[in-house]
Amino acid sequence: MTFSLVARCGRTGEIGAVISTSNLAVGSRCVYLKSGVGGFLTQHRTDPRLGPRGIALLQDGATAAEAMAAVVASTKDIGWRQLACVDRHGNTAFHHGDKIYSIRAECQAPGVVAIGNIIDNPEVPKAMVAAFTADPSLDIAERLLRAIEAGEAAGGETGTVHAAQMIAIGENSFPLFDLRIDYSETPLPDLRRLWERYRAEAAGFAVRVLDPDSVPPQQDLYDAAQARMKELGISYT
């Protein structure tokens, strides 16, 4: 009941993924990314152990195809799993388990792969890849959002979508963003609204990690904190 996409931006080297499903909290178990290494998706009767296994293989130097083959060969019950990955060079691979009883489909292009199961029609991943690759000059968040929106517009899944996640990682070990709609009647519009709210502060969150001394305190919070410390007789000087 899931459609998703993972990609490496050839312009920036950023790795990102977007996913939506009718179950709740999809962002907690299906998408795995590592800076400078690649991304791995695991879905359909999801086994969240497979994502870290795939990332470890990519980190050790395996190509996307090699990592996928190794995960498939070493996994019991692989017939129930649907997987996709992209490596640091933009190579992609996927797997459809033979026990997936619904429409299952994929689409690949340089640097990007989309997959889906229990979807309305096989064109859904194609629509996602077309939307992602249409304008490489856009930032990766906008490309991911357009991809998942195109997948829904092309038919989406056969059930009602309730959860979504969009995540990307750049040169640092922490994500550029990791936005999740764990349960909603309108998760994709909610995801876009959340990004529009988050994007204005995204750079600031990174600065707080990399150069916290350069970030001035919010004056109202600073004043309130100082007043409370004075009230309690606390001093750190």
PDB file of C-alpha atoms in Angstrom:
ATOM      1  CA  MET A   1       0.000   0.000   0.000  1.00  0.00           C
ATOM      2  CA  THR A   2       2.973   2.244  -0.628  1.00  0.00           C
ATOM      3  CA  PHE A   3       4.583   4.356  -3.334  1.00  0.00           C
ATOM      4  CA  SER A   4       8.006   5.882  -2.887  1.00  0.00           C
ATOM      5  CA  LEU A   5      11.103   7.280  -4.567  1.00  0.00           C
ATOM      6  CA  VAL A   6      14.770   7.520  -3.658  1.00  0.00           C
ATOM      7  CA  ALA A   7      17.283   9.586  -5.611  1.00  0.00           C
ATOM      8  CA  ARG A   8      20.689  11.195  -5.767  1.00  0.00           C
ATOM      9  CA  CYS A   9      20.753  14.740  -7.136  1.00  0.00           C
ATOM     10  CA  GLY A  10      23.444  14.880  -9.800  1.00  0.00           C
ATOM     11  CA  ARG A  11      23.820  18.640  -9.355  1.00  0.00           C
ATOM     12  CA  THR A  12      24.325  18.755  -5.569  1.00  0.00           C
ATOM     13  CA  GLY A  13      25.140  15.185  -4.555  1.00  0.00           C
ATOM     14  CA  GLU A  14      22.271  15.284  -2.059  1.00  0.00           C
ATOM     15  CA  ILE A  15      20.385  12.047  -1.474  1.00  0.00           C
ATOM     16  CA  GLY A  16      16.667  12.184  -0.785  1.00  0.00           C
ATOM     17  CA  ALA A  17      13.549  10.080  -0.541  1.00  0.00           C
ATOM     18  CA  VAL A  18       9.809  10.537  -0.342  1.00  0.00           C
ATOM     19  CA  ILE A  19       7.192   7.962   0.570  1.00  0.00           C
ATOM     20  CA  SER A  20       3.462   7.685   1.219  1.00  0.00           C
ATOM     21  CA  THR A  21       1.185   4.904   2.391  1.00  0.00           C
ATOM     22  CA  SER A  22      -2.237   4.176   3.854  1.00  0.00           C
ATOM     23  CA  ASN A  23      -0.695   2.905   7.086  1.00  0.00           C
ATOM     24  CA  LEU A  24       0.468   5.234   9.846  1.00  0.00           C
ATOM     25  CA  ALA A  25       3.972   6.480  10.692  1.00  0.00           C
ATOM     26  CA  VAL A  26       5.606   5.351   7.450  1.00  0.00           C
ATOM     27  CA  GLY A  27       8.612   7.574   8.161  1.00  0.00           C
ATOM     28  CA  SER A  28       9.642   5.467  11.133  1.00  0.00           C
ATOM     29  CA  ARG A  29      10.474   2.254   9.296  1.00  0.00           C
ATOM     30  CA  CYS A  30      10.916   2.429   5.514  1.00  0.00           C
ATOM     31  CA  VAL A  31      13.577   4.965   4.452  1.00  0.00           C
ATOM     32  CA  TYR A  32      17.319   4.813   5.192  1.00  0.00           C
ATOM     33  CA  LEU A  33      19.898   7.353   3.953  1.00  0.00           C
ATOM     34  CA  LYS A  34      23.580   7.964   4.627  1.00  0.00           C
ATOM     35  CA  SER A  35      25.605  10.955   3.496  1.00  0.00           C
ATOM     36  CA  GLY A  36      28.020  10.152   0.673  1.00  0.00           C
ATOM     37  CA  VAL A  37      26.800   6.559   0.576  1.00  0.00           C
ATOM     38  CA  GLY A  38      23.258   6.253  -0.774  1.00  0.00           C
ATOM     39  CA  GLY A  39      19.671   5.456   0.114  1.00  0.00           C
ATOM     40  CA  PHE A  40      17.658   2.285   0.666  1.00  0.00           C
ATOM     41  CA  LEU A  41      13.884   1.752   0.741  1.00  0.00           C
ATOM     42  CA  THR A  42      12.141  -1.248   2.307  1.00  0.00           C
ATOM     43  CA  GLN A  43       8.363  -1.677   2.059  1.00  0.00           C
ATOM     44  CA  HIS A  44       5.449  -4.152   1.686  1.00  0.00           C
ATOM     45  CA  ARG A  45       5.216  -6.180   4.883  1.00  0.00           C
ATOM     46  CA  THR A  46       8.135  -3.983   5.772  1.00  0.00           C
ATOM     47  CA  ASP A  47      11.276  -5.416   7.330  1.00  0.00           C
ATOM     48  CA  PRO A  48      13.125  -2.392   8.773  1.00  0.00           C
ATOM     49  CA  ARG A  49      16.246  -4.501   9.286  1.00  0.00           C
ATOM     50  CA  LEU A  50      16.897  -4.495   5.566  1.00  0.00           C
ATOM     51  CA  GLY A  51      17.505  -0.755   5.248  1.00  0.00           C
ATOM     52  CA  PRO A  52      20.550  -0.614   7.543  1.00  0.00           C
ATOM     53  CA  ARG A  53      21.854  -3.826   5.954  1.00  0.00           C
ATOM     54  CA  GLY A  54      21.641  -2.281   2.501  1.00  0.00           C
ATOM     55  CA  ILE A  55      23.276   0.960   3.643  1.00  0.00           C
ATOM     56  CA  ALA A  56      26.145  -0.999   5.236  1.00  0.00           C
ATOM     57  CA  LEU A  57      26.784  -2.793   1.953  1.00  0.00           C
ATOM     58  CA  LEU A  58      26.765   0.477   0.019  1.00  0.00           C
ATOM     59  CA  GLN A  59      29.146   1.996   2.551  1.00  0.00           C
ATOM     60  CA  ASP A  60      31.506  -0.926   2.067  1.00  0.00           C
ATOM     61  CA  GLY A  61      31.684  -0.089  -1.639  1.00  0.00           C
ATOM     62  CA  ALA A  62      28.976  -2.255  -3.168  1.00  0.00           C
ATOM     63  CA  THR A  63      27.100  -0.832  -6.126  1.00  0.00           C
ATOM     64  CA  ALA A  64      23.335  -0.513  -5.922  1.00  0.00           C
ATOM     65  CA  ALA A  65      22.913  -3.750  -7.880  1.00  0.00           C
ATOM     66  CA  GLU A  66      25.437  -5.600  -5.725  1.00  0.00           C
ATOM     67  CA  ALA A  67      23.899  -4.371  -2.476  1.00  0.00           C
ATOM     68  CA  MET A  68      20.423  -5.327  -3.643  1.00  0.00           C
ATOM     69  CA  ALA A  69      21.533  -8.791  -4.735  1.00  0.00           C
ATOM     70  CA  ALA A  70      23.227  -9.390  -1.384  1.00  0.00           C
ATOM     71  CA  VAL A  71      20.211  -8.262   0.635  1.00  0.00           C
ATOM     72  CA  VAL A  72      17.861 -10.382  -1.462  1.00  0.00           C
ATOM     73  CA  ALA A  73      20.097 -13.461  -1.244  1.00  0.00           C
ATOM     74  CA  SER A  74      20.520 -13.195   2.531  1.00  0.00           C
ATOM     75  CA  THR A  75      16.927 -12.451   3.525  1.00  0.00           C
ATOM     76  CA  LYS A  76      14.414 -15.031   4.627  1.00  0.00           C
ATOM     77  CA  ASP A  77      10.888 -14.188   3.471  1.00  0.00           C
ATOM     78  CA  ILE A  78      12.259 -11.927   0.722  1.00  0.00           C
ATOM     79  CA  GLY A  79       9.180 -12.821  -1.335  1.00  0.00           C
ATOM     80  CA  TRP A  80       7.125 -10.432   0.806  1.00  0.00           C
ATOM     81  CA  ARG A  81       9.488  -7.472   0.460  1.00  0.00           C
ATOM     82  CA  GLN A  82       9.721  -4.618  -2.021  1.00  0.00           C
ATOM     83  CA  LEU A  83      13.041  -2.764  -2.063  1.00  0.00           C
ATOM     84  CA  ALA A  84      14.857  -0.009  -3.918  1.00  0.00           C
ATOM     85  CA  CYS A  85      18.213   1.722  -3.570  1.00  0.00           C
ATOM     86  CA  VAL A  86      20.530   4.321  -5.041  1.00  0.00           C
ATOM     87  CA  ASP A  87      24.284   4.406  -4.536  1.00  0.00           C
ATOM     88  CA  ARG A  88      26.761   7.287  -4.278  1.00  0.00           C
ATOM     89  CA  HIS A  89      27.252   7.314  -8.047  1.00  0.00           C
ATOM     90  CA  GLY A  90      23.536   7.419  -8.879  1.00  0.00           C
ATOM     91  CA  ASN A  91      23.201   3.762  -9.850  1.00  0.00           C
ATOM     92  CA  THR A  92      19.856   2.242  -8.853  1.00  0.00           C
ATOM     93  CA  ALA A  93      18.334  -1.168  -8.202  1.00  0.00           C
ATOM     94  CA  PHE A  94      15.027  -2.631  -7.035  1.00  0.00           C
ATOM     95  CA  HIS A  95      13.381  -5.875  -5.958  1.00  0.00           C
ATOM     96  CA  HIS A  96       9.769  -7.027  -6.118  1.00  0.00           C
ATOM     97  CA  GLY A  97       8.998 -10.045  -3.956  1.00  0.00           C
ATOM     98  CA  ASP A  98       7.095 -12.796  -5.747  1.00  0.00           C
ATOM     99  CA  LYS A  99       4.528 -12.982  -2.927  1.00  0.00           C
ATOM    100  CA  ILE A 100       3.336  -9.400  -3.468  1.00  0.00           C
ATOM    101  CA  TYR A 101      -0.192 -10.153  -4.661  1.00  0.00           C
ATOM    102  CA  SER A 102      -1.085  -6.710  -5.997  1.00  0.00           C
ATOM    103  CA  ILE A 103      -0.020  -4.415  -8.822  1.00  0.00           C
ATOM    104  CA  ARG A 104       3.655  -3.765  -8.246  1.00  0.00           C
ATOM    105  CA  ALA A 105       5.777  -1.547 -10.429  1.00  0.00           C
ATOM    106  CA  GLU A 106       8.973   0.444 -10.678  1.00  0.00           C
ATOM    107  CA  CYS A 107      10.659   3.052 -12.819  1.00  0.00           C
ATOM    108  CA  GLN A 108      14.334   3.948 -13.026  1.00  0.00           C
ATOM    109  CA  ALA A 109      16.238   6.845 -14.556  1.00  0.00           C
ATOM    110  CA  PRO A 110      19.800   8.051 -13.932  1.00  0.00           C
ATOM    111  CA  GLY A 111      20.062   8.734 -10.212  1.00  0.00           C
ATOM    112  CA  VAL A 112      16.466   7.899  -9.319  1.00  0.00           C
ATOM    113  CA  VAL A 113      14.185   4.911  -8.760  1.00  0.00           C
ATOM    114  CA  ALA A 114      10.510   4.781  -7.763  1.00  0.00           C
ATOM    115  CA  ILE A 115       8.547   1.731  -6.606  1.00  0.00           C
ATOM    116  CA  GLY A 116       4.978   0.979  -5.580  1.00  0.00           C
ATOM    117  CA  ASN A 117       2.775  -1.872  -4.401  1.00  0.00           C
ATOM    118  CA  ILE A 118      -0.991  -2.191  -4.039  1.00  0.00           C
ATOM    119  CA  ILE A 119      -1.141   0.794  -6.376  1.00  0.00           C
ATOM    120  CA  ASP A 120      -3.929   1.795  -8.735  1.00  0.00           C
ATOM    121  CA  ASN A 121      -1.957   1.152 -11.923  1.00  0.00           C
ATOM    122  CA  PRO A 122       1.612   0.468 -13.106  1.00  0.00           C
ATOM    123  CA  GLU A 123       2.099   4.040 -14.326  1.00  0.00           C
ATOM    124  CA  VAL A 124       2.406   5.503 -10.829  1.00  0.00           C
ATOM    125  CA  PRO A 125       6.214   5.097 -10.490  1.00  0.00           C
ATOM    126  CA  LYS A 126       6.714   6.397 -14.038  1.00  0.00           C
ATOM    127  CA  ALA A 127       4.812   9.560 -13.170  1.00  0.00           C
ATOM    128  CA  MET A 128       6.943  10.018 -10.061  1.00  0.00           C
ATOM    129  CA  VAL A 129      10.245   9.689 -11.901  1.00  0.00           C
ATOM    130  CA  ALA A 130       9.047  11.995 -14.680  1.00  0.00           C
ATOM    131  CA  ALA A 131       8.143  14.663 -12.137  1.00  0.00           C
ATOM    132  CA  PHE A 132      11.436  14.300 -10.248  1.00  0.00           C
ATOM    133  CA  THR A 133      13.588  14.545 -13.367  1.00  0.00           C
ATOM    134  CA  ALA A 134      11.597  17.299 -15.106  1.00  0.00           C
ATOM    135  CA  ASP A 135      13.603  20.229 -13.691  1.00  0.00           C
ATOM    136  CA  PRO A 136      16.988  19.340 -12.124  1.00  0.00           C
ATOM    137  CA  SER A 137      17.591  23.014 -11.253  1.00  0.00           C
ATOM    138  CA  LEU A 138      14.995  22.872  -8.478  1.00  0.00           C
ATOM    139  CA  ASP A 139      16.041  22.083  -4.920  1.00  0.00           C
ATOM    140  CA  ILE A 140      15.684  18.463  -3.922  1.00  0.00           C
ATOM    141  CA  ALA A 141      12.732  19.090  -1.597  1.00  0.00           C
ATOM    142  CA  GLU A 142      10.618  20.546  -4.388  1.00  0.00           C
ATOM    143  CA  ARG A 143      11.583  17.704  -6.726  1.00  0.00           C
ATOM    144  CA  LEU A 144      10.618  15.114  -4.102  1.00  0.00           C
ATOM    145  CA  LEU A 145       7.310  16.826  -3.375  1.00  0.00           C
ATOM    146  CA  ARG A 146       6.444  17.031  -7.060  1.00  0.00           C
ATOM    147  CA  ALA A 147       7.282  13.344  -7.432  1.00  0.00           C
ATOM    148  CA  ILE A 148       4.981  12.139  -4.658  1.00  0.00           C
ATOM    149  CA  GLU A 149       2.210  14.489  -5.786  1.00  0.00           C
ATOM    150  CA  ALA A 150       2.551  13.151  -9.328  1.00  0.00           C
ATOM    151  CA  GLY A 151       2.314   9.597  -8.028  1.00  0.00           C
ATOM    152  CA  GLU A 152      -0.937  10.386  -6.264  1.00  0.00           C
ATOM    153  CA  ALA A 153      -2.287  12.215  -9.318  1.00  0.00           C
ATOM    154  CA  ALA A 154      -1.469   9.199 -11.488  1.00  0.00           C
ATOM    155  CA  GLY A 155      -3.643   6.981  -9.295  1.00  0.00           C
ATOM    156  CA  GLY A 156      -1.647   6.474  -6.124  1.00  0.00           C
ATOM    157  CA  GLU A 157      -2.477   3.405  -4.119  1.00  0.00           C
ATOM    158  CA  THR A 158      -5.771   1.574  -4.013  1.00  0.00           C
ATOM    159  CA  GLY A 159      -6.478   2.659  -0.437  1.00  0.00           C
ATOM    160  CA  THR A 160      -6.618   6.066   1.211  1.00  0.00           C
ATOM    161  CA  VAL A 161      -3.206   7.587   1.849  1.00  0.00           C
ATOM    162  CA  HIS A 162      -2.657   8.510   5.506  1.00  0.00           C
ATOM    163  CA  ALA A 163       1.083   8.987   6.096  1.00  0.00           C
ATOM    164  CA  ALA A 164       4.082  10.467   4.322  1.00  0.00           C
ATOM    165  CA  GLN A 165       7.735  11.312   4.803  1.00  0.00           C
ATOM    166  CA  MET A 166      10.241  13.461   2.926  1.00  0.00           C
ATOM    167  CA  ILE A 167      13.921  13.343   3.881  1.00  0.00           C
ATOM    168  CA  ALA A 168      17.230  14.372   2.349  1.00  0.00           C
ATOM    169  CA  ILE A 169      20.856  14.379   3.414  1.00  0.00           C
ATOM    170  CA  GLY A 170      23.788  16.402   2.143  1.00  0.00           C
ATOM    171  CA  GLU A 171      27.453  16.536   3.103  1.00  0.00           C
ATOM    172  CA  ASN A 172      26.806  16.356   6.843  1.00  0.00           C
ATOM    173  CA  SER A 173      25.806  13.302   8.842  1.00  0.00           C
ATOM    174  CA  PHE A 174      22.459  14.818   9.848  1.00  0.00           C
ATOM    175  CA  PRO A 175      19.519  15.332   7.447  1.00  0.00           C
ATOM    176  CA  LEU A 176      18.892  18.568   5.602  1.00  0.00           C
ATOM    177  CA  PHE A 177      15.282  17.871   6.579  1.00  0.00           C
ATOM    178  CA  ASP A 178      13.242  14.938   7.817  1.00  0.00           C
ATOM    179  CA  LEU A 179       9.556  15.824   7.672  1.00  0.00           C
ATOM    180  CA  ARG A 180       6.820  13.357   8.578  1.00  0.00           C
ATOM    181  CA  ILE A 181       3.064  13.240   8.528  1.00  0.00           C
ATOM    182  CA  ASP A 182       2.366  10.244  10.727  1.00  0.00           C
ATOM    183  CA  TYR A 183      -1.423  10.198  10.249  1.00  0.00           C
ATOM    184  CA  SER A 184      -3.758  12.515   8.379  1.00  0.00           C
ATOM    185  CA  GLU A 185      -6.658  12.457   5.972  1.00  0.00           C
ATOM    186  CA  THR A 186      -4.593  14.751   3.710  1.00  0.00           C
ATOM    187  CA  PRO A 187      -0.940  13.773   4.255  1.00  0.00           C
ATOM    188  CA  LEU A 188       0.510  15.033   0.967  1.00  0.00           C
ATOM    189  CA  PRO A 189      -0.975  18.539   1.154  1.00  0.00           C
ATOM    190  CA  ASP A 190       0.052  18.545   4.809  1.00  0.00           C
ATOM    191  CA  LEU A 191       3.602  17.548   3.845  1.00  0.00           C
ATOM    192  CA  ARG A 192       3.849  20.401   1.362  1.00  0.00           C
ATOM    193  CA  ARG A 193       2.512  22.882   3.938  1.00  0.00           C
ATOM    194  CA  LEU A 194       4.987  21.583   6.505  1.00  0.00           C
ATOM    195  CA  TRP A 195       7.862  22.047   4.067  1.00  0.00           C
ATOM    196  CA  GLU A 196       6.780  25.595   3.247  1.00  0.00           C
ATOM    197  CA  ARG A 197       6.861  26.335   6.962  1.00  0.00           C
ATOM    198  CA  TYR A 198      10.128  24.484   7.597  1.00  0.00           C
ATOM    199  CA  ARG A 199      12.140  25.758   4.633  1.00  0.00           C
ATOM    200  CA  ALA A 200      12.433  29.262   6.101  1.00  0.00           C
ATOM    201  CA  GLU A 201      14.209  27.838   9.157  1.00  0.00           C
ATOM    202  CA  ALA A 202      16.110  24.914   7.628  1.00  0.00           C
ATOM    203  CA  ALA A 203      19.391  26.801   7.217  1.00  0.00           C
ATOM    204  CA  GLY A 204      19.147  28.107  10.765  1.00  0.00           C
ATOM    205  CA  PHE A 205      18.810  24.616  12.188  1.00  0.00           C
ATOM    206  CA  ALA A 206      22.009  23.607  10.380  1.00  0.00           C
ATOM    207  CA  VAL A 207      23.870  26.635  11.739  1.00  0.00           C
ATOM    208  CA  ARG A 208      22.841  25.674  15.273  1.00  0.00           C
ATOM    209  CA  VAL A 209      24.623  22.363  14.744  1.00  0.00           C
ATOM    210  CA  LEU A 210      27.739  23.639  12.989  1.00  0.00           C
ATOM    211  CA  ASP A 211      28.271  27.072  14.573  1.00  0.00           C
ATOM    212  CA  PRO A 212      26.085  27.518  17.673  1.00  0.00           C
ATOM    213  CA  ASP A 213      28.098  30.524  18.920  1.00  0.00           C
ATOM    214  CA  SER A 214      26.935  32.538  15.918  1.00  0.00           C
ATOM    215  CA  VAL A 215      23.236  32.159  16.734  1.00  0.00           C
ATOM    216  CA  PRO A 216      21.820  34.963  18.900  1.00  0.00           C
ATOM    217  CA  PRO A 217      19.132  33.964  21.419  1.00  0.00           C
ATOM    218  CA  GLN A 218      15.546  34.914  20.817  1.00  0.00           C
ATOM    219  CA  GLN A 219      15.221  37.991  23.019  1.00  0.00           C
ATOM    220  CA  ASP A 220      11.858  37.111  24.532  1.00  0.00           C
ATOM    221  CA  LEU A 221      13.005  33.587  25.436  1.00  0.00           C
ATOM    222  CA  TYR A 222      16.314  34.901  26.744  1.00  0.00           C
ATOM    223  CA  ASP A 223      14.577  37.452  28.955  1.00  0.00           C
ATOM    224  CA  ALA A 224      12.117  34.870  30.276  1.00  0.00           C
ATOM    225  CA  ALA A 225      14.899  32.391  31.016  1.00  0.00           C
ATOM    226  CA  GLN A 226      16.982  34.999  32.822  1.00  0.00           C
ATOM    227  CA  ALA A 227      13.989  36.129  34.879  1.00  0.00           C
ATOM    228  CA  ARG A 228      13.186  32.557  35.912  1.00  0.00           C
ATOM    229  CA  MET A 229      16.794  31.889  36.914  1.00  0.00           C
ATOM    230  CA  LYS A 230      16.794  35.072  39.022  1.00  0.00           C
ATOM    231  CA  GLU A 231      13.523  34.007  40.636  1.00  0.00           C
ATOM    232  CA  LEU A 232      15.055  30.654  41.583  1.00  0.00           C
ATOM    233  CA  GLY A 233      18.381  32.104  42.637  1.00  0.00           C
ATOM    234  CA  ILE A 234      20.327  30.281  39.916  1.00  0.00           C
ATOM    235  CA  SER A 235      23.516  31.762  38.479  1.00  0.00           C
ATOM    236  CA  TYR A 236      26.089  30.169  36.193  1.00  0.00           C
ATOM    237  CA  THR A 237      28.619  33.009  36.408  1.00  0.00           C
TER     238      THR A 237
END
